[in-house]
Coordinates of C-alpha atoms in Angstrom, one line a residue:
X1 CA 7.7 20.3 21.9
X2 CA 9.8 17.3 22.3
X3 CA 8.2 14.5 19.8
X4 CA 10.7 12.1 19.3
X5 CA 14.5 11.2 20.1
X6 CA 17.0 9.6 17.8
X7 CA 18.4 6.3 18.6
X8 CA 21.5 4.3 17.0
X9 CA 21.4 4.0 13.1
X10 CA 20.1 0.7 11.6
X11 CA 21.6 -1.2 8.8
X12 CA 20.2 -4.0 6.3
X13 CA 22.7 -6.5 7.3
X14 CA 21.1 -9.1 5.0
X15 CA 21.7 -7.1 1.8
X16 CA 24.3 -8.5 -0.4
X17 CA 27.0 -6.8 -2.2
X18 CA 28.7 -7.1 -5.7
X19 CA 27.2 -6.5 -9.2
X20 CA 23.6 -5.7 -8.8
X21 CA 22.7 -7.9 -11.3
X22 CA 23.8 -10.9 -9.7
X23 CA 23.1 -10.1 -5.9
X24 CA 19.8 -12.1 -5.8
X25 CA 20.9 -15.2 -7.5
X26 CA 24.2 -15.3 -5.4
X27 CA 22.1 -14.3 -2.1
X28 CA 19.8 -17.5 -2.9
X29 CA 22.6 -19.8 -3.7
X30 CA 24.2 -18.9 -0.3
X31 CA 21.2 -19.3 1.8
X32 CA 20.7 -22.4 3.7
X33 CA 17.7 -24.8 2.8
X34 CA 15.3 -27.0 4.7
X35 CA 15.1 -30.5 3.3
X36 CA 11.7 -31.7 2.3
X37 CA 11.2 -34.2 5.6
X38 CA 12.2 -31.4 7.7
X39 CA 9.8 -29.1 6.3
X40 CA 6.7 -31.3 7.2
X41 CA 7.7 -30.7 10.8
X42 CA 7.4 -27.1 10.7
X43 CA 4.6 -24.8 11.0
X44 CA 4.3 -21.2 9.6
X45 CA 1.4 -18.7 10.1
X46 CA 0.4 -16.4 7.4
X47 CA -2.1 -13.5 8.3
X48 CA -3.7 -11.9 5.4
X49 CA -4.7 -13.9 2.1
X50 CA -4.4 -11.0 -0.8
X51 CA -1.9 -11.3 -3.5
X52 CA 1.0 -11.5 -1.1
X53 CA -0.4 -13.6 1.7
X54 CA -2.3 -16.0 -0.6
X55 CA 0.6 -16.4 -2.9
X56 CA 3.0 -17.0 -0.1
X57 CA 0.7 -19.6 1.7
X58 CA 0.2 -21.5 -1.5
X59 CA 3.9 -21.7 -2.1
X60 CA 5.0 -22.4 1.5
X61 CA 2.5 -25.3 1.6
X62 CA 3.5 -26.7 -2.0
X63 CA 6.9 -26.6 -0.4
X64 CA 5.9 -28.8 2.3
X65 CA 5.4 -26.6 5.2
X66 CA 2.2 -27.0 7.3
X67 CA 0.7 -23.4 7.0
X68 CA -1.9 -21.9 9.0
X69 CA -3.7 -18.9 7.2
X70 CA -6.0 -16.3 8.9
X71 CA -8.0 -13.6 7.3
X72 CA -10.7 -11.3 8.6
X73 CA -12.9 -11.8 5.5
X74 CA -15.5 -14.4 4.9
X75 CA -13.4 -15.9 2.2
X76 CA -9.5 -15.4 1.0
X77 CA -10.8 -14.4 -2.2
X78 CA -12.3 -11.1 -0.6
X79 CA -9.0 -9.7 0.2
X80 CA -8.5 -6.1 -0.9
X81 CA -6.3 -7.1 -3.8
X82 CA -9.3 -8.0 -5.8
X83 CA -10.0 -4.1 -6.0
X84 CA -6.8 -3.5 -8.0
X85 CA -7.9 -2.6 -11.7
X86 CA -5.2 -1.4 -14.1
X87 CA -2.4 -4.0 -14.5
X88 CA 0.7 -5.4 -13.2
X89 CA 4.4 -4.4 -14.4
X90 CA 6.8 -6.8 -16.0
X91 CA 10.1 -6.3 -18.0
X92 CA 9.2 -8.6 -20.8
X93 CA 9.6 -6.2 -23.3
X94 CA 7.2 -7.8 -25.7
X95 CA 6.6 -4.4 -27.4
X96 CA 10.2 -4.2 -28.5
X97 CA 10.0 -0.6 -27.3
X98 CA 13.3 -0.5 -25.1
X99 CA 12.2 -2.1 -21.9
X100 CA 14.6 -4.2 -20.0
X101 CA 15.1 -5.3 -16.3
X102 CA 17.4 -2.4 -15.8
X103 CA 14.8 0.3 -17.2
X104 CA 12.2 -1.1 -14.9
X105 CA 14.5 -0.7 -12.1
X106 CA 15.6 2.8 -13.1
X107 CA 12.1 3.7 -13.5
X108 CA 11.0 2.4 -10.1
X109 CA 14.2 4.0 -8.1
X110 CA 13.2 7.4 -9.9
X111 CA 9.5 7.0 -9.5
X112 CA 10.0 6.3 -5.7
X113 CA 12.2 9.7 -5.5
X114 CA 15.3 8.0 -4.6
X115 CA 14.0 6.7 -1.2
X116 CA 14.0 3.0 -1.7
X117 CA 17.0 0.5 -1.7
X118 CA 18.6 -0.3 -5.2
X119 CA 19.0 -4.1 -4.2
X120 CA 15.3 -4.6 -3.4
X121 CA 14.1 -2.8 -6.4
X122 CA 16.6 -4.4 -8.7
X123 CA 15.4 -7.8 -7.4
X124 CA 11.8 -6.9 -8.1
X125 CA 12.5 -5.9 -11.5
X126 CA 14.2 -9.4 -12.1
X127 CA 11.5 -11.3 -10.6
X128 CA 8.8 -9.4 -12.4
X129 CA 9.5 -11.7 -15.7
X130 CA 8.7 -14.9 -13.8
X131 CA 5.4 -13.5 -12.1
X132 CA 3.6 -13.3 -15.6
X133 CA 4.7 -16.9 -16.6
X134 CA 3.6 -18.1 -13.1
X135 CA 0.2 -16.5 -13.5
X136 CA -0.4 -17.5 -17.0
X137 CA 0.4 -21.0 -16.1
X138 CA -2.5 -20.5 -13.3
X139 CA -4.9 -19.5 -16.0
X140 CA -4.9 -15.8 -15.4
X141 CA -6.7 -14.4 -18.4
X142 CA -4.6 -11.5 -19.5
X143 CA -5.6 -9.6 -22.4
X144 CA -4.1 -10.7 -25.7
X145 CA -3.5 -9.2 -29.1
X146 CA -4.9 -10.6 -32.2
X147 CA -2.1 -12.9 -32.8
X148 CA -2.6 -14.3 -29.1
X149 CA 0.5 -12.7 -27.5
X150 CA -0.2 -11.1 -24.4
X151 CA -1.2 -7.4 -24.6
X152 CA 0.3 -4.5 -22.6
X153 CA -0.5 -0.8 -22.1
X154 CA 1.2 2.4 -20.6
X155 CA 1.1 3.3 -17.0
X156 CA 2.1 6.4 -15.2
X157 CA 6.1 7.1 -14.7
X158 CA 7.2 5.0 -17.6
X159 CA 7.7 5.6 -21.4
X160 CA 7.4 2.0 -22.3
X161 CA 4.5 -0.4 -22.3
X162 CA 5.2 -2.8 -19.8
X163 CA 1.8 -3.1 -18.0
X164 CA 0.0 -6.5 -18.3
X165 CA -3.7 -6.2 -17.7
X166 CA -7.1 -8.2 -17.7
X167 CA -9.4 -5.3 -18.7
X168 CA -10.2 -3.1 -15.6
X169 CA -9.9 -6.3 -13.3
X170 CA -6.5 -7.3 -13.0
X171 CA -6.2 -7.5 -9.2
X172 CA -9.4 -9.8 -9.1
X173 CA -8.0 -12.1 -11.8
X174 CA -4.4 -12.4 -10.3
X175 CA -6.1 -13.0 -6.7
X176 CA -8.4 -15.7 -8.3
X177 CA -5.0 -17.2 -9.5
X178 CA -3.4 -17.0 -6.1
X179 CA -6.7 -18.5 -4.5
X180 CA -6.8 -21.3 -6.6
X181 CA -3.2 -22.3 -5.8
X182 CA -4.3 -21.7 -2.0
X183 CA -7.6 -23.9 -2.3
X184 CA -5.7 -26.5 -4.0
X185 CA -3.3 -26.7 -0.8
X186 CA -6.3 -26.4 1.6
X187 CA -7.8 -29.1 -0.1
X188 CA -4.5 -31.5 0.4
X189 CA -4.5 -30.6 4.0
X190 CA -1.2 -28.6 3.8
X191 CA -3.1 -25.2 4.8
X192 CA -5.5 -24.8 7.6
X193 CA -7.8 -22.0 6.3
X194 CA -9.2 -19.7 9.3
X195 CA -11.6 -17.1 7.9
X196 CA -13.2 -14.5 9.9
X197 CA -10.4 -14.3 12.2
X198 CA -8.7 -11.1 13.2
X199 CA -4.9 -11.0 14.6
X200 CA -5.0 -8.8 17.6
X201 CA -1.6 -9.6 19.1
X202 CA 1.8 -11.0 18.3
X203 CA 3.2 -13.6 20.7
X204 CA 7.3 -13.3 21.3
X205 CA 9.0 -16.3 22.8
X206 CA 12.9 -15.9 23.5
X207 CA 12.8 -12.8 21.3
X208 CA 11.3 -14.5 18.4
X209 CA 7.9 -14.4 16.8
X210 CA 6.2 -17.6 17.6
X211 CA 2.6 -16.9 17.3
X212 CA -0.4 -14.8 17.4
X213 CA -3.6 -14.1 19.5
X214 CA -6.8 -14.0 17.1
X215 CA -10.3 -13.5 17.9
X216 CA -13.1 -15.5 16.0
X217 CA -15.2 -12.6 14.6
X218 CA -18.4 -14.9 14.5
X219 CA -18.1 -16.4 17.8
X220 CA -16.1 -14.0 19.8
X221 CA -13.6 -16.9 20.9
X222 CA -10.1 -15.6 21.5
X223 CA -7.4 -18.2 20.7
X224 CA -3.6 -18.5 20.7
X225 CA -1.9 -20.1 17.7
X226 CA 1.7 -20.9 17.7
X227 CA 4.3 -21.6 14.9
X228 CA 7.8 -21.8 13.9
X229 CA 7.5 -18.2 12.3
X230 CA 4.9 -15.7 11.6
X231 CA 4.2 -13.9 8.0
X232 CA 2.2 -10.7 8.0
X233 CA 0.7 -9.8 4.7
X234 CA -2.1 -7.6 6.0
X235 CA -2.0 -4.6 3.6
X236 CA -1.8 -0.9 4.1
X237 CA -3.1 1.6 6.5
X238 CA -4.8 4.2 4.4
X239 CA -8.1 4.0 6.3
X240 CA -6.4 6.2 8.9
X241 CA -7.8 8.9 6.7
X242 CA -11.4 7.4 7.2
X243 CA -12.1 8.0 3.5
X244 CA -10.0 6.1 1.1
X245 CA -10.1 3.8 -1.8
X246 CA -9.4 0.9 0.7
X247 CA -12.3 -1.4 1.6
X248 CA -13.6 -0.4 4.9
X249 CA -12.1 -3.5 6.8
X250 CA -8.6 -2.5 5.9
X251 CA -6.6 -1.7 9.1
X252 CA -3.4 -1.3 10.7
X253 CA -3.9 -3.5 13.8
X254 CA -1.8 -6.7 12.9
X255 CA 1.1 -4.2 12.0
X256 CA 0.7 -2.0 15.0
X257 CA 0.4 -4.9 17.5
X258 CA 3.9 -6.2 16.1
X259 CA 5.2 -2.5 16.4
X260 CA 4.3 -2.4 19.7
X261 CA 6.1 -5.4 20.4
X262 CA 9.4 -4.1 18.9
X263 CA 9.2 -4.2 15.1
X264 CA 10.4 -0.9 13.6
X265 CA 7.8 1.1 11.7
X266 CA 9.4 2.9 8.5
X267 CA 8.4 6.0 6.7
X268 CA 5.0 6.1 8.0
X269 CA 4.3 9.5 6.4
X270 CA 4.7 8.3 2.8
X271 CA 1.0 8.1 1.6
X272 CA 0.1 7.7 -2.0
X273 CA -2.8 10.1 -3.2
X274 CA -4.1 8.5 -6.3
X275 CA -5.3 11.1 -8.8
X276 CA -8.0 9.1 -10.5
X277 CA -10.7 8.9 -8.0
X278 CA -14.5 9.6 -8.1
X279 CA -14.8 13.0 -6.0
X280 CA -16.6 13.2 -2.7
X281 CA -20.3 13.8 -3.1
X282 CA -21.1 14.6 0.5
X283 CA -20.7 13.7 4.2
X284 CA -22.7 10.5 4.0
X285 CA -19.7 8.7 2.3
X286 CA -17.8 6.0 4.1
X287 CA -15.4 5.2 1.3
X288 CA -14.1 6.5 -2.0
X289 CA -13.9 4.6 -5.5
X290 CA -10.8 4.3 -7.3
X291 CA -11.1 4.7 -11.4
X292 CA -7.9 3.0 -12.6
X293 CA -4.9 4.9 -13.8
X294 CA -5.1 2.8 -17.0
X295 CA -7.7 5.2 -18.0
X296 CA -5.2 7.9 -18.5
X297 CA -3.8 6.0 -21.5
X298 CA -6.7 7.2 -23.5
X299 CA -8.5 9.7 -21.4
X300 CA -7.1 13.4 -21.6
X301 CA -7.2 15.6 -18.2
X302 CA -8.5 19.0 -18.3
X303 CA -10.2 21.9 -16.6
X304 CA -11.7 25.2 -18.0
X305 CA -8.8 28.0 -18.5
X306 CA -11.4 30.4 -16.9
X307 CA -12.2 30.4 -13.1
X308 CA -15.8 29.6 -12.2
X309 CA -16.8 28.4 -15.9
X310 CA -19.8 26.2 -15.0
X311 CA -20.8 25.5 -18.5
X312 CA -21.5 21.9 -19.5
X313 CA -18.2 20.5 -20.5
X314 CA -19.4 19.9 -24.1
X315 CA -20.3 23.5 -24.2
X316 CA -16.6 24.5 -23.7
X317 CA -14.4 24.8 -26.9
X318 CA -11.0 23.6 -27.3
X319 CA -9.4 26.8 -27.0
X320 CA -11.0 27.5 -23.7
X321 CA -9.7 24.1 -22.3
X322 CA -6.6 23.7 -20.3
X323 CA -5.1 20.3 -20.7
X324 CA -2.8 20.9 -18.0
X325 CA -0.9 17.8 -17.5
X326 CA 0.0 17.9 -21.4
X327 CA 1.1 21.4 -21.0
X328 CA 3.2 21.3 -18.0
X329 CA 4.8 17.8 -18.4
X330 CA 5.0 17.4 -22.5
X331 CA 7.2 14.4 -22.2
X332 CA 4.9 12.3 -20.2
X333 CA 1.6 14.3 -20.5
X334 CA -1.3 12.6 -18.8
X335 CA 1.0 9.6 -17.7
X336 CA 2.8 11.4 -15.1
X337 CA 3.2 9.6 -11.8
X338 CA 0.5 9.8 -9.5
X339 CA 2.0 12.2 -7.0
X340 CA 2.8 14.6 -9.7
X341 CA -0.8 14.4 -11.1
X342 CA -2.4 14.6 -7.8
X343 CA -0.7 17.7 -6.9
X344 CA -1.5 19.3 -10.1
X345 CA -5.2 18.6 -9.8
X346 CA -5.1 20.1 -6.4
X347 CA -3.4 23.2 -7.8
X348 CA -5.8 23.8 -10.5
X349 CA -8.8 23.3 -8.2
X350 CA -7.3 25.6 -5.8
X351 CA -6.9 28.3 -8.3
X352 CA -10.7 28.0 -8.8
X353 CA -10.8 26.0 -12.1
X354 CA -12.2 22.9 -10.6
X355 CA -15.4 21.2 -11.8
X356 CA -18.4 19.7 -10.4
X357 CA -20.8 20.8 -7.5
X358 CA -18.0 21.0 -5.0
X359 CA -15.3 22.5 -7.3
X360 CA -13.1 19.5 -6.3
X361 CA -12.8 17.6 -9.6
X362 CA -11.1 17.6 -13.0
X363 CA -12.5 16.0 -16.4
X364 CA -11.1 12.9 -17.7
X365 CA -12.3 13.1 -21.3
X366 CA -12.5 10.1 -23.8
X367 CA -14.0 12.0 -26.8
X368 CA -10.8 12.1 -28.7
X369 CA -10.2 8.2 -28.1
X370 CA -13.7 7.4 -29.0
X371 CA -13.4 9.3 -32.3
X372 CA -10.0 7.9 -33.1
X373 CA -10.7 4.2 -31.9
X374 CA -14.3 3.9 -31.9
X375 CA -16.7 3.1 -29.0
X376 CA -16.2 -0.7 -29.4
X377 CA -12.4 -0.5 -28.9
X378 CA -12.9 1.6 -25.6
X379 CA -15.5 -0.7 -24.5
X380 CA -13.1 -3.7 -25.0
X381 CA -10.4 -1.8 -22.7
X382 CA -12.4 -0.2 -20.2
X383 CA -16.1 -1.2 -20.2
X384 CA -16.4 -2.5 -16.9
X385 CA -14.8 0.7 -15.5
X386 CA -17.2 2.9 -17.4
X387 CA -20.1 0.7 -16.3
X388 CA -19.0 1.3 -12.7
X389 CA -18.6 5.1 -12.8
X390 CA -22.0 5.4 -14.5
X391 CA -23.7 3.3 -11.8
X392 CA -22.1 5.4 -9.0
X393 CA -22.5 8.8 -10.7
X394 CA -25.5 8.4 -13.0
X395 CA -23.4 10.1 -15.7
X396 CA -22.5 8.2 -19.1
X397 CA -18.6 8.6 -19.7
X398 CA -19.0 7.7 -23.2
X399 CA -21.2 10.9 -23.6
X400 CA -19.6 13.2 -21.0
X401 CA -16.2 13.5 -19.4
X402 CA -15.7 11.5 -16.1
X403 CA -15.0 13.8 -13.1
X404 CA -12.0 12.5 -10.8
X405 CA -10.1 14.0 -8.0
X406 CA -7.2 12.8 -5.9
X407 CA -7.9 10.4 -2.8
X408 CA -5.9 8.6 -0.5
X409 CA -5.0 5.2 -2.0
X410 CA -1.8 3.3 -1.0
X411 CA 0.7 3.5 1.8
X412 CA 4.4 3.2 1.0
X413 CA 5.3 3.2 4.6
X414 CA 5.0 -0.1 6.7
X415 CA 7.1 -2.3 9.1
X416 CA 10.8 -2.1 8.4
X417 CA 12.1 -5.2 6.9
X418 CA 15.7 -6.2 5.6
X419 CA 16.6 -7.7 2.3
X420 CA 15.1 -11.1 3.4
X421 CA 11.7 -9.4 4.3
X422 CA 12.2 -10.0 8.0
X423 CA 11.4 -7.2 10.5
X424 CA 13.4 -6.3 13.5
X425 CA 11.8 -9.1 15.3
X426 CA 13.6 -12.5 14.2
X427 CA 11.0 -14.9 12.9
X428 CA 8.5 -12.2 11.9
X429 CA 8.3 -11.6 8.0
X430 CA 6.3 -9.0 6.3
X431 CA 5.3 -8.9 2.6
X432 CA 3.4 -6.9 0.3
X433 CA 2.0 -3.4 1.3
X434 CA 2.3 -4.3 4.9
X435 CA 6.1 -3.6 4.7
X436 CA 7.9 -0.5 3.6
X437 CA 10.5 -1.8 1.2
X438 CA 10.2 -1.4 -2.6
X439 CA 8.6 1.9 -3.2
X440 CA 10.2 4.5 -1.8
X441 CA 8.4 7.8 -1.3
X442 CA 5.9 7.2 -4.2
X443 CA 4.6 4.0 -6.0
X444 CA 4.3 4.0 -9.5
X445 CA 1.2 2.5 -10.8
X446 CA 0.8 -1.3 -11.5
X447 CA 3.7 -2.2 -9.2
X448 CA 1.9 -3.1 -6.0
X449 CA 0.8 -6.3 -7.7
X450 CA 4.1 -6.9 -8.8
X451 CA 5.6 -6.3 -5.4
X452 CA 3.0 -8.7 -3.6
X453 CA 3.3 -11.6 -6.0
X454 CA 7.1 -11.1 -5.9
X455 CA 7.3 -11.3 -2.3
X456 CA 4.8 -14.3 -1.9
X457 CA 5.7 -16.4 -4.6
X458 CA 9.6 -15.9 -5.2
X459 CA 11.2 -14.0 -2.4
X460 CA 9.8 -15.2 1.0
X461 CA 9.9 -18.9 0.2
X462 CA 13.6 -18.6 0.0
X463 CA 14.3 -16.2 2.7
X464 CA 12.1 -18.0 5.2
X465 CA 13.7 -21.2 4.8
X466 CA 17.0 -19.6 5.3
X467 CA 15.7 -18.4 8.8
X468 CA 14.2 -21.7 9.7
X469 CA 17.5 -23.8 8.7
X470 CA 19.7 -21.1 10.4
X471 CA 17.6 -21.1 13.7
X472 CA 18.2 -24.6 14.3
X473 CA 15.5 -26.7 15.6
X474 CA 13.1 -24.4 17.8
X475 CA 11.7 -25.4 21.1
X476 CA 8.2 -26.4 20.7
X477 CA 5.9 -24.1 22.5
X478 CA 2.2 -23.8 22.9
X479 CA -0.5 -21.4 24.2
X480 CA 0.4 -22.4 27.9
X481 CA 3.7 -20.6 27.5
X482 CA 4.0 -17.4 29.8
X483 CA 4.4 -15.2 26.9
X484 CA 1.6 -16.7 25.2
X485 CA -0.8 -16.3 28.1
X486 CA 0.4 -12.8 28.6
X487 CA -0.3 -11.8 25.1
X488 CA -3.7 -13.2 25.2
X489 CA -4.5 -11.6 28.7
X490 CA -3.6 -8.3 27.1
X491 CA -6.1 -8.8 24.3
X492 CA -8.9 -9.8 26.7
X493 CA -8.0 -6.8 28.8
X494 CA -8.2 -4.4 25.7
X495 CA -11.6 -5.7 24.8
X496 CA -12.9 -5.4 28.2
X497 CA -11.8 -1.8 28.5
X498 CA -13.3 -0.9 25.3
X499 CA -16.9 -2.3 26.2
X500 CA -16.6 -0.8 29.7
X501 CA -16.4 3.0 28.5
X502 CA -20.1 3.1 27.5
X503 CA -19.8 6.6 26.4
X504 CA -22.1 8.6 24.1
X505 CA -20.2 8.9 20.7
X506 CA -20.0 6.1 17.9
X507 CA -16.6 4.6 16.9
X508 CA -17.3 6.0 13.3
X509 CA -17.8 9.5 14.6
X510 CA -14.3 9.4 16.1
X511 CA -12.9 7.6 13.0
X512 CA -14.5 10.3 10.8
X513 CA -12.9 13.3 12.8
X514 CA -9.5 11.8 12.8
X515 CA -9.7 11.4 9.1
X516 CA -10.6 14.9 8.6
X517 CA -7.6 16.0 10.9
X518 CA -5.3 13.6 8.9
X519 CA -6.4 15.0 5.4
X520 CA -6.4 18.4 6.3
X521 CA -2.8 18.5 7.8
X522 CA -1.1 15.2 6.7
X523 CA -2.9 14.7 3.2
X524 CA -1.7 16.0 -0.1
X525 CA 0.2 19.0 1.4
X526 CA 1.8 19.2 5.0
X527 CA 3.4 22.1 6.9
X528 CA 5.1 22.6 10.1
X529 CA 2.2 24.6 11.6
X530 CA -0.3 22.2 10.4
X531 CA 1.5 19.0 11.5
X532 CA 1.9 20.4 15.0
X533 CA -1.7 21.3 15.1
X534 CA -2.5 17.7 14.0
X535 CA -0.7 16.1 16.7
X536 CA -2.3 18.4 19.4
X537 CA -5.7 17.6 17.9
X538 CA -5.0 13.8 17.6
X539 CA -4.0 13.5 21.3
X540 CA -7.0 15.5 22.4
X541 CA -9.2 13.3 20.3
X542 CA -7.7 10.1 21.5
X543 CA -8.2 11.2 25.1
X544 CA -11.8 11.7 24.3
X545 CA -12.1 8.4 22.6
X546 CA -11.0 6.4 25.7
X547 CA -13.5 8.4 27.7
X548 CA -16.6 8.6 25.5
X549 CA -16.7 6.0 22.9
X550 CA -19.6 3.8 22.9
X551 CA -19.3 0.1 22.0
X552 CA -22.6 -1.6 22.3
X553 CA -23.1 -5.4 22.9
X554 CA -20.3 -7.7 24.2
X555 CA -17.3 -9.7 23.2
X556 CA -19.3 -13.1 22.9
X557 CA -20.0 -13.1 19.3
X558 CA -20.3 -11.0 16.3
X559 CA -19.8 -7.4 17.1
X560 CA -18.7 -4.9 14.3
X561 CA -18.5 -2.2 16.7
X562 CA -16.1 -3.9 18.8
X563 CA -14.0 -4.8 15.7
X564 CA -14.0 -1.2 14.6
X565 CA -13.2 0.2 18.0
X566 CA -10.0 -1.7 18.2
X567 CA -8.9 -0.7 14.7
X568 CA -9.4 3.1 15.4
X569 CA -7.8 2.8 18.8
X570 CA -4.5 1.7 16.9
X571 CA -5.2 4.3 14.0
X572 CA -5.1 7.1 16.5
X573 CA -1.5 6.0 17.7
X574 CA -0.5 5.4 14.0
X575 CA -1.8 8.9 13.0
X576 CA 0.2 10.5 15.6
X577 CA 3.4 8.7 14.3
X578 CA 2.5 9.7 10.8
X579 CA 2.6 13.4 11.8
X580 CA 5.7 13.1 13.6
X581 CA 7.5 11.3 10.7
X582 CA 6.1 14.1 8.3
X583 CA 7.3 16.9 10.6
X584 CA 10.8 15.5 11.1
X585 CA 11.3 15.0 7.4
X586 CA 11.9 18.8 6.2
X587 CA 11.7 18.1 2.4
X588 CA 9.3 17.3 -0.1
X589 CA 9.7 13.8 -1.6
X590 CA 7.1 11.7 -3.6
X591 CA 4.0 11.4 -1.8
X592 CA 5.3 13.7 1.1
X593 CA 5.2 17.2 0.2
X594 CA 5.8 20.0 2.8
X595 CA 4.6 23.4 1.8
X596 CA 7.9 25.1 3.1
X597 CA 10.2 22.8 0.5
X598 CA 9.2 23.2 -3.0
X599 CA 11.0 24.7 -6.2
X600 CA 10.0 27.9 -7.8
X601 CA 7.7 26.2 -10.2
X602 CA 6.1 24.4 -7.2
X603 CA 7.7 20.9 -7.6
X604 CA 8.7 18.9 -4.9
X605 CA 12.3 19.8 -3.4
X606 CA 14.2 16.9 -2.0
X607 CA 17.1 17.4 0.4
X608 CA 19.3 14.3 -0.4
X609 CA 22.1 15.7 1.7
X610 CA 19.9 15.4 5.0
X611 CA 17.3 13.0 4.2
X612 CA 18.6 10.1 2.1
X613 CA 17.5 7.4 4.6
X614 CA 14.7 5.2 5.7
X615 CA 13.1 6.6 8.9
X616 CA 12.5 3.5 11.0
X617 CA 10.6 4.1 14.3
X618 CA 10.8 2.2 17.5
X619 CA 7.8 2.2 19.8
X620 CA 8.4 3.4 23.3
X621 CA 5.2 3.3 25.1
X622 CA 3.9 6.7 26.5
X623 CA 7.2 8.2 25.7
X624 CA 8.7 9.6 22.5
X625 CA 9.3 7.3 19.6
X626 CA 12.9 6.7 18.7
X627 CA 14.2 7.3 15.3
X628 CA 16.6 4.8 13.6
X629 CA 18.1 6.0 10.4
X630 CA 18.9 3.4 7.7
X631 CA 21.2 5.5 5.1
X632 CA 20.4 4.8 1.4
X633 CA 23.2 4.6 -0.9
X634 CA 22.8 5.0 -4.9
X635 CA 25.4 3.3 -7.0
X636 CA 23.5 2.6 -10.2
X637 CA 20.8 5.3 -10.5
X638 CA 22.2 8.6 -9.1
X639 CA 19.5 10.9 -7.6
X640 CA 18.6 13.8 -9.7
X641 CA 16.0 16.3 -9.5
X642 CA 12.9 14.1 -10.8
X643 CA 11.6 15.7 -13.7
X644 CA 8.7 14.4 -16.1
X645 CA 8.7 17.5 -18.4

């Protein structure tokens, strides 16, 4: 079965060379600037108001650009970044435990299983120290030690304590900081905020991104908005699996519309499975709940040594427990990276030693920490997380161990961008989780918040200015331009087509079935046979969708079924590309684990000779997608077998 064809290789032509420690600073100096008077004449559209989008819109407006911001939520502060719990990394070395910019760079490249760009990751590590200062100045209430200094804690994949946190609600507090900065600019008239608007198409004029088509989700009105540049900060696509830790509204439509217009989609198969989620309880569930990775600082992960041991966990003595992460990975123990911990949990459950009603769970036990530190100390660190767990499960984690199991969480793939965060479409910039850039095949915990804020506060404002200054005065275009009219017509036709099917199945039924296919064949473990089967099933199900889906109501006003139908239609196309990408990458790497490619002791077996590249996919309509390879080179962190033992 011919699934794809290979095109010309691709290169990051914006990446600087020379000593890695000075690349970003030299690049910043060499970039062109836009003077303050000219900035006031330029308009930038920012789609998404999470940490990346909110910080970018606020910073660009502070610089003087006219910014139009769009989100589908009823308020910018309801972006999914608010759900992040555990912390944000920065190489401050407040603990004096050996941390540095270079060590954060090293840990991130290694943690990404050597599938990220060294230049990008080093820039991220450099900028990390500025993020904390920025957020403290905004009033973010990071945890502090008794003497008033900022506190830090450990996270997976690192042997130093570099993670800054605000109890178990770090994302919420960071987002409120960015939101306040954004609201200030809204109040000053520099940002036009458009909540409850969903981007449904990208407008390209003369080869450049110049606008978007949006639908007012309350009135149903479709409008075309034009600008000098477009920034996508629309998050990840984990909801292709139906069940994930993402908010139900998270989707791929903005990115996928851009992909269909020519933006390359990179490494779509790299999906992070988070090891610390509340297990599935039944078919009624529409999403899963994340329990912060920070809990693995003090919680110990274990299962019974004997298969099928149904005793209460408190009745199982120590010598009959298997603290398997501590046993297998003595150097990192319970703080191994997420992909390692997730596969280890799957393995013990596959052996028949899982716990809970379904057997798909492991214990996260705080008894030792409570005995050592006292209940009040644990409450101070994790109280809101413990309360959330008890409300959902009815079990008190102070008295009995939590039960956890891996679930889809974050997507390392996304739209391809160069060093300047510009996609393969000039004028279209992509930031945060929506791009592929910094995490490689696996994301270390507490690095998503770091990347989102680095992109929004410190990187994009420099690189976007360089694009605008280098492009010269762009012709003024409005919604009457033929390309803008054509984009709007495409949106209207797609909506009419969905409403006209009038079939006998709900959107959710299709989405759930698609998710089951993806979890089974493109989830924690993939194989050639499974992926080929998944592609056939996805194609057949997509054909059914366009014949049998029922979207009640009309497009004139609030219609959540219509919203979901458009998103699921895009998920079908994305799902097929994810499986093709996973099938072509005949290696195991980070969040991509092929059953055929593992070491004798069950660890991921990378193939650097054949697959040390970014897979950037070009949309080809109904034909096979085109694979463009961007070779990765490593000068400072040489690829080795990733070991946490």
